[in-house]
PDB file of C-alpha atoms in Angstrom:
ATOM      1  CA  THR A  19     -54.607  84.066   7.569  1.00  0.00           C
ATOM      2  CA  ASP A  20     -55.287  87.771   7.066  1.00  0.00           C
ATOM      3  CA  LYS A  21     -53.636  89.337  10.142  1.00  0.00           C
ATOM      4  CA  SER A  22     -56.064  92.003   9.863  1.00  0.00           C
ATOM      5  CA  ASN A  23     -58.897  89.851  10.359  1.00  0.00           C
ATOM      6  CA  THR A  24     -57.257  89.068  14.041  1.00  0.00           C
ATOM      7  CA  LEU A  25     -56.434  92.502  15.030  1.00  0.00           C
ATOM      8  CA  PRO A  26     -59.100  93.583  17.992  1.00  0.00           C
ATOM      9  CA  GLN A  27     -61.859  95.733  16.715  1.00  0.00           C
ATOM     10  CA  ARG A  28     -63.987  98.579  18.582  1.00  0.00           C
ATOM     11  CA  VAL A  29     -67.675  97.215  19.465  1.00  0.00           C
ATOM     12  CA  GLN A  30     -70.375  98.590  17.301  1.00  0.00           C
ATOM     13  CA  PRO A  31     -73.916  98.571  17.893  1.00  0.00           C
ATOM     14  CA  LYS A  32     -74.494  96.077  14.941  1.00  0.00           C
ATOM     15  CA  ASN A  33     -72.402  93.775  17.055  1.00  0.00           C
ATOM     16  CA  LEU A  34     -74.394  93.372  19.959  1.00  0.00           C
ATOM     17  CA  PRO A  35     -76.621  90.490  18.928  1.00  0.00           C
ATOM     18  CA  GLN A  36     -73.430  88.154  18.086  1.00  0.00           C
ATOM     19  CA  ILE A  37     -71.781  89.378  21.308  1.00  0.00           C
ATOM     20  CA  ILE A  38     -74.504  88.562  23.510  1.00  0.00           C
ATOM     21  CA  ALA A  39     -75.052  85.141  21.598  1.00  0.00           C
ATOM     22  CA  LEU A  40     -71.472  84.421  22.364  1.00  0.00           C
ATOM     23  CA  ASP A  41     -71.398  85.527  25.898  1.00  0.00           C
ATOM     24  CA  GLN A  42     -74.529  83.319  26.631  1.00  0.00           C
ATOM     25  CA  LEU A  43     -72.952  80.296  25.171  1.00  0.00           C
ATOM     26  CA  VAL A  44     -70.161  80.864  27.439  1.00  0.00           C
ATOM     27  CA  PHE A  45     -71.425  82.076  30.781  1.00  0.00           C
ATOM     28  CA  GLY A  46     -74.327  79.782  30.625  1.00  0.00           C
ATOM     29  CA  ALA A  47     -77.177  82.325  31.230  1.00  0.00           C
ATOM     30  CA  SER A  48     -78.267  85.672  29.293  1.00  0.00           C
ATOM     31  CA  ARG A  49     -76.635  89.001  30.639  1.00  0.00           C
ATOM     32  CA  ALA A  50     -77.995  90.914  27.681  1.00  0.00           C
ATOM     33  CA  GLN A  51     -79.217  93.694  29.702  1.00  0.00           C
ATOM     34  CA  PHE A  52     -75.770  93.776  31.183  1.00  0.00           C
ATOM     35  CA  ILE A  53     -74.009  93.804  27.855  1.00  0.00           C
ATOM     36  CA  ASN A  54     -76.307  96.306  26.396  1.00  0.00           C
ATOM     37  CA  ALA A  55     -75.531  98.606  29.177  1.00  0.00           C
ATOM     38  CA  LEU A  56     -71.868  98.461  29.151  1.00  0.00           C
ATOM     39  CA  VAL A  57     -71.752  98.867  25.554  1.00  0.00           C
ATOM     40  CA  LYS A  58     -73.879 101.742  25.498  1.00  0.00           C
ATOM     41  CA  GLU A  59     -72.587 103.579  28.305  1.00  0.00           C
ATOM     42  CA  TYR A  60     -68.616 102.730  27.658  1.00  0.00           C
ATOM     43  CA  PRO A  61     -68.300 101.997  23.870  1.00  0.00           C
ATOM     44  CA  GLY A  62     -64.871 103.268  23.814  1.00  0.00           C
ATOM     45  CA  LYS A  63     -63.938 100.201  26.264  1.00  0.00           C
ATOM     46  CA  CYS A  64     -65.609  97.354  24.192  1.00  0.00           C
ATOM     47  CA  TRP A  65     -63.671  95.528  21.919  1.00  0.00           C
ATOM     48  CA  MET A  66     -64.209  92.355  19.916  1.00  0.00           C
ATOM     49  CA  LEU A  67     -61.966  89.801  17.688  1.00  0.00           C
ATOM     50  CA  ASN A  68     -63.092  88.210  14.035  1.00  0.00           C
ATOM     51  CA  ARG A  69     -61.618  84.983  12.529  1.00  0.00           C
ATOM     52  CA  ASN A  70     -63.041  84.334   9.153  1.00  0.00           C
ATOM     53  CA  SER A  71     -66.202  86.938   9.480  1.00  0.00           C
ATOM     54  CA  SER A  72     -66.907  85.042  12.773  1.00  0.00           C
ATOM     55  CA  LEU A  73     -66.881  86.537  16.570  1.00  0.00           C
ATOM     56  CA  THR A  74     -64.361  84.719  18.513  1.00  0.00           C
ATOM     57  CA  GLY A  75     -63.996  86.879  21.208  1.00  0.00           C
ATOM     58  CA  PHE A  76     -64.947  90.274  23.005  1.00  0.00           C
ATOM     59  CA  MET A  77     -63.713  92.272  25.813  1.00  0.00           C
ATOM     60  CA  LEU A  78     -66.019  94.991  27.574  1.00  0.00           C
ATOM     61  CA  GLY A  79     -64.822  97.387  30.082  1.00  0.00           C
ATOM     62  CA  ARG A  80     -66.231 100.294  32.479  1.00  0.00           C
ATOM     63  CA  ASP A  81     -65.110 102.951  34.758  1.00  0.00           C
ATOM     64  CA  GLY A  82     -65.054 102.091  38.456  1.00  0.00           C
ATOM     65  CA  ASN A  83     -64.996 104.353  41.592  1.00  0.00           C
ATOM     66  CA  ASN A  84     -61.013 103.896  41.954  1.00  0.00           C
ATOM     67  CA  TYR A  85     -59.766 102.098  38.719  1.00  0.00           C
ATOM     68  CA  GLN A  86     -60.826 101.308  35.121  1.00  0.00           C
ATOM     69  CA  GLN A  87     -62.361  97.866  34.981  1.00  0.00           C
ATOM     70  CA  ILE A  88     -61.500  95.525  32.333  1.00  0.00           C
ATOM     71  CA  GLY A  89     -63.684  92.619  31.816  1.00  0.00           C
ATOM     72  CA  PRO A  90     -65.525  90.407  31.047  1.00  0.00           C
ATOM     73  CA  VAL A  91     -63.251  89.084  28.575  1.00  0.00           C
ATOM     74  CA  VAL A  92     -64.439  85.875  26.305  1.00  0.00           C
ATOM     75  CA  ALA A  93     -61.780  84.547  23.987  1.00  0.00           C
ATOM     76  CA  ARG A  94     -61.194  81.287  22.360  1.00  0.00           C
ATOM     77  CA  ASP A  95     -57.301  81.002  23.965  1.00  0.00           C
ATOM     78  CA  THR A  96     -54.940  83.185  25.904  1.00  0.00           C
ATOM     79  CA  VAL A  97     -53.492  84.453  22.971  1.00  0.00           C
ATOM     80  CA  ASP A  98     -56.744  86.267  21.940  1.00  0.00           C
ATOM     81  CA  ALA A  99     -57.392  87.406  25.527  1.00  0.00           C
ATOM     82  CA  LYS A 100     -54.040  88.825  25.575  1.00  0.00           C
ATOM     83  CA  SER A 101     -54.877  90.516  22.308  1.00  0.00           C
ATOM     84  CA  LEU A 102     -58.075  91.787  23.785  1.00  0.00           C
ATOM     85  CA  ILE A 103     -56.534  93.151  27.043  1.00  0.00           C
ATOM     86  CA  SER A 104     -53.709  94.911  25.145  1.00  0.00           C
ATOM     87  CA  ALA A 105     -56.160  96.971  23.102  1.00  0.00           C
ATOM     88  CA  ALA A 106     -57.936  98.162  26.214  1.00  0.00           C
ATOM     89  CA  LEU A 107     -54.518  98.978  27.955  1.00  0.00           C
ATOM     90  CA  ASN A 108     -53.109 100.832  25.077  1.00  0.00           C
ATOM     91  CA  ASP A 109     -56.002 103.055  25.671  1.00  0.00           C
ATOM     92  CA  LEU A 110     -55.858 103.123  29.366  1.00  0.00           C
ATOM     93  CA  ALA A 111     -52.166 104.389  29.425  1.00  0.00           C
ATOM     94  CA  ASN A 112     -51.245 105.548  32.973  1.00  0.00           C
ATOM     95  CA  GLN A 113     -54.581 105.272  34.451  1.00  0.00           C
ATOM     96  CA  PRO A 114     -55.095 102.690  37.355  1.00  0.00           C
ATOM     97  CA  VAL A 115     -56.415  99.460  35.817  1.00  0.00           C
ATOM     98  CA  VAL A 116     -57.926  96.290  37.868  1.00  0.00           C
ATOM     99  CA  VAL A 117     -58.864  93.047  36.100  1.00  0.00           C
ATOM    100  CA  ASP A 118     -60.528  89.965  37.775  1.00  0.00           C
ATOM    101  CA  VAL A 119     -58.899  86.885  36.298  1.00  0.00           C
ATOM    102  CA  LEU A 120     -60.550  83.369  36.807  1.00  0.00           C
ATOM    103  CA  ALA A 121     -58.103  81.356  38.755  1.00  0.00           C
ATOM    104  CA  ASP A 122     -57.326  78.485  36.297  1.00  0.00           C
ATOM    105  CA  LYS A 123     -55.894  81.027  33.701  1.00  0.00           C
ATOM    106  CA  THR A 124     -52.427  81.097  35.095  1.00  0.00           C
ATOM    107  CA  GLY A 125     -50.567  82.014  31.752  1.00  0.00           C
ATOM    108  CA  LEU A 126     -52.663  84.891  31.650  1.00  0.00           C
ATOM    109  CA  VAL A 127     -52.065  85.465  35.379  1.00  0.00           C
ATOM    110  CA  ASP A 128     -48.356  85.354  34.404  1.00  0.00           C
ATOM    111  CA  TRP A 129     -48.591  87.327  31.697  1.00  0.00           C
ATOM    112  CA  LEU A 130     -50.320  90.365  33.571  1.00  0.00           C
ATOM    113  CA  GLN A 131     -47.650  90.028  36.546  1.00  0.00           C
ATOM    114  CA  ALA A 132     -44.993  90.521  34.107  1.00  0.00           C
ATOM    115  CA  ILE A 133     -46.558  93.747  32.652  1.00  0.00           C
ATOM    116  CA  GLY A 134     -46.887  95.204  35.871  1.00  0.00           C
ATOM    117  CA  PHE A 135     -50.373  94.045  37.645  1.00  0.00           C
ATOM    118  CA  ILE A 136     -49.865  92.882  41.021  1.00  0.00           C
ATOM    119  CA  GLN A 137     -52.607  90.437  42.839  1.00  0.00           C
ATOM    120  CA  GLN A 138     -54.831  92.242  45.115  1.00  0.00           C
ATOM    121  CA  ARG A 139     -57.148  89.582  46.453  1.00  0.00           C
ATOM    122  CA  GLN A 140     -58.619  86.282  45.480  1.00  0.00           C
ATOM    123  CA  PHE A 141     -62.370  85.137  45.412  1.00  0.00           C
ATOM    124  CA  THR A 142     -63.780  82.121  45.620  1.00  0.00           C
ATOM    125  CA  ARG A 143     -67.356  81.497  44.019  1.00  0.00           C
ATOM    126  CA  MET A 144     -69.445  79.145  45.701  1.00  0.00           C
ATOM    127  CA  TYR A 145     -73.072  77.893  44.701  1.00  0.00           C
ATOM    128  CA  LYS A 146     -75.845  75.948  46.313  1.00  0.00           C
ATOM    129  CA  ASN A 147     -78.560  73.777  44.435  1.00  0.00           C
ATOM    130  CA  GLU A 148     -78.257  74.473  41.191  1.00  0.00           C
ATOM    131  CA  ASN A 149     -75.073  76.024  39.308  1.00  0.00           C
ATOM    132  CA  ILE A 150     -75.265  77.623  35.637  1.00  0.00           C
ATOM    133  CA  GLN A 151     -73.322  75.514  33.201  1.00  0.00           C
ATOM    134  CA  SER A 152     -70.726  77.479  31.776  1.00  0.00           C
ATOM    135  CA  ASP A 153     -67.554  76.950  29.337  1.00  0.00           C
ATOM    136  CA  SER A 154     -64.902  78.511  31.607  1.00  0.00           C
ATOM    137  CA  ASP A 155     -62.457  77.445  29.246  1.00  0.00           C
ATOM    138  CA  LYS A 156     -63.351  80.822  26.842  1.00  0.00           C
ATOM    139  CA  GLN A 157     -63.758  83.085  30.346  1.00  0.00           C
ATOM    140  CA  TYR A 158     -60.846  84.763  31.084  1.00  0.00           C
ATOM    141  CA  LEU A 159     -61.796  87.932  33.002  1.00  0.00           C
ATOM    142  CA  VAL A 160     -65.072  88.518  34.735  1.00  0.00           C
ATOM    143  CA  ALA A 161     -66.763  92.052  35.035  1.00  0.00           C
ATOM    144  CA  GLY A 162     -66.191  92.064  38.820  1.00  0.00           C
ATOM    145  CA  PRO A 163     -67.524  89.940  41.418  1.00  0.00           C
ATOM    146  CA  GLU A 164     -70.728  91.978  41.693  1.00  0.00           C
ATOM    147  CA  PHE A 165     -71.439  91.334  37.977  1.00  0.00           C
ATOM    148  CA  GLY A 166     -69.893  88.039  36.933  1.00  0.00           C
TER     149      GLY A 166
END
């Protein structure tokens, strides 16, 4: 496999349709407006991974009031999630950063703690009546509890 093909690359506007489609497949609902807004407002905080000319993951980010926020992250596995997060962290050296990790991603939590992240709080998302069907195996970070 060509290693350069697996390194995170900056998201370009032309990549938005693929990112929106992958996000909808994984998240279970369209967040096109939200994704477009993040990429437009924070283009330097958006990364993607391609394998064999196919989008396999992405990471978006934003400025928060007190922290840089990394998320959402969609990836095919923990290795790819770490690669995307590492690309973002390289750009955010010495800045306060927060991530919101899905609770079942224990390997990612362990890695984040090993590189200096400290758990701040926990969230429990609940629903009533109908739940959006998502592929949470590929969801690693959310954009924040206010965004999903």
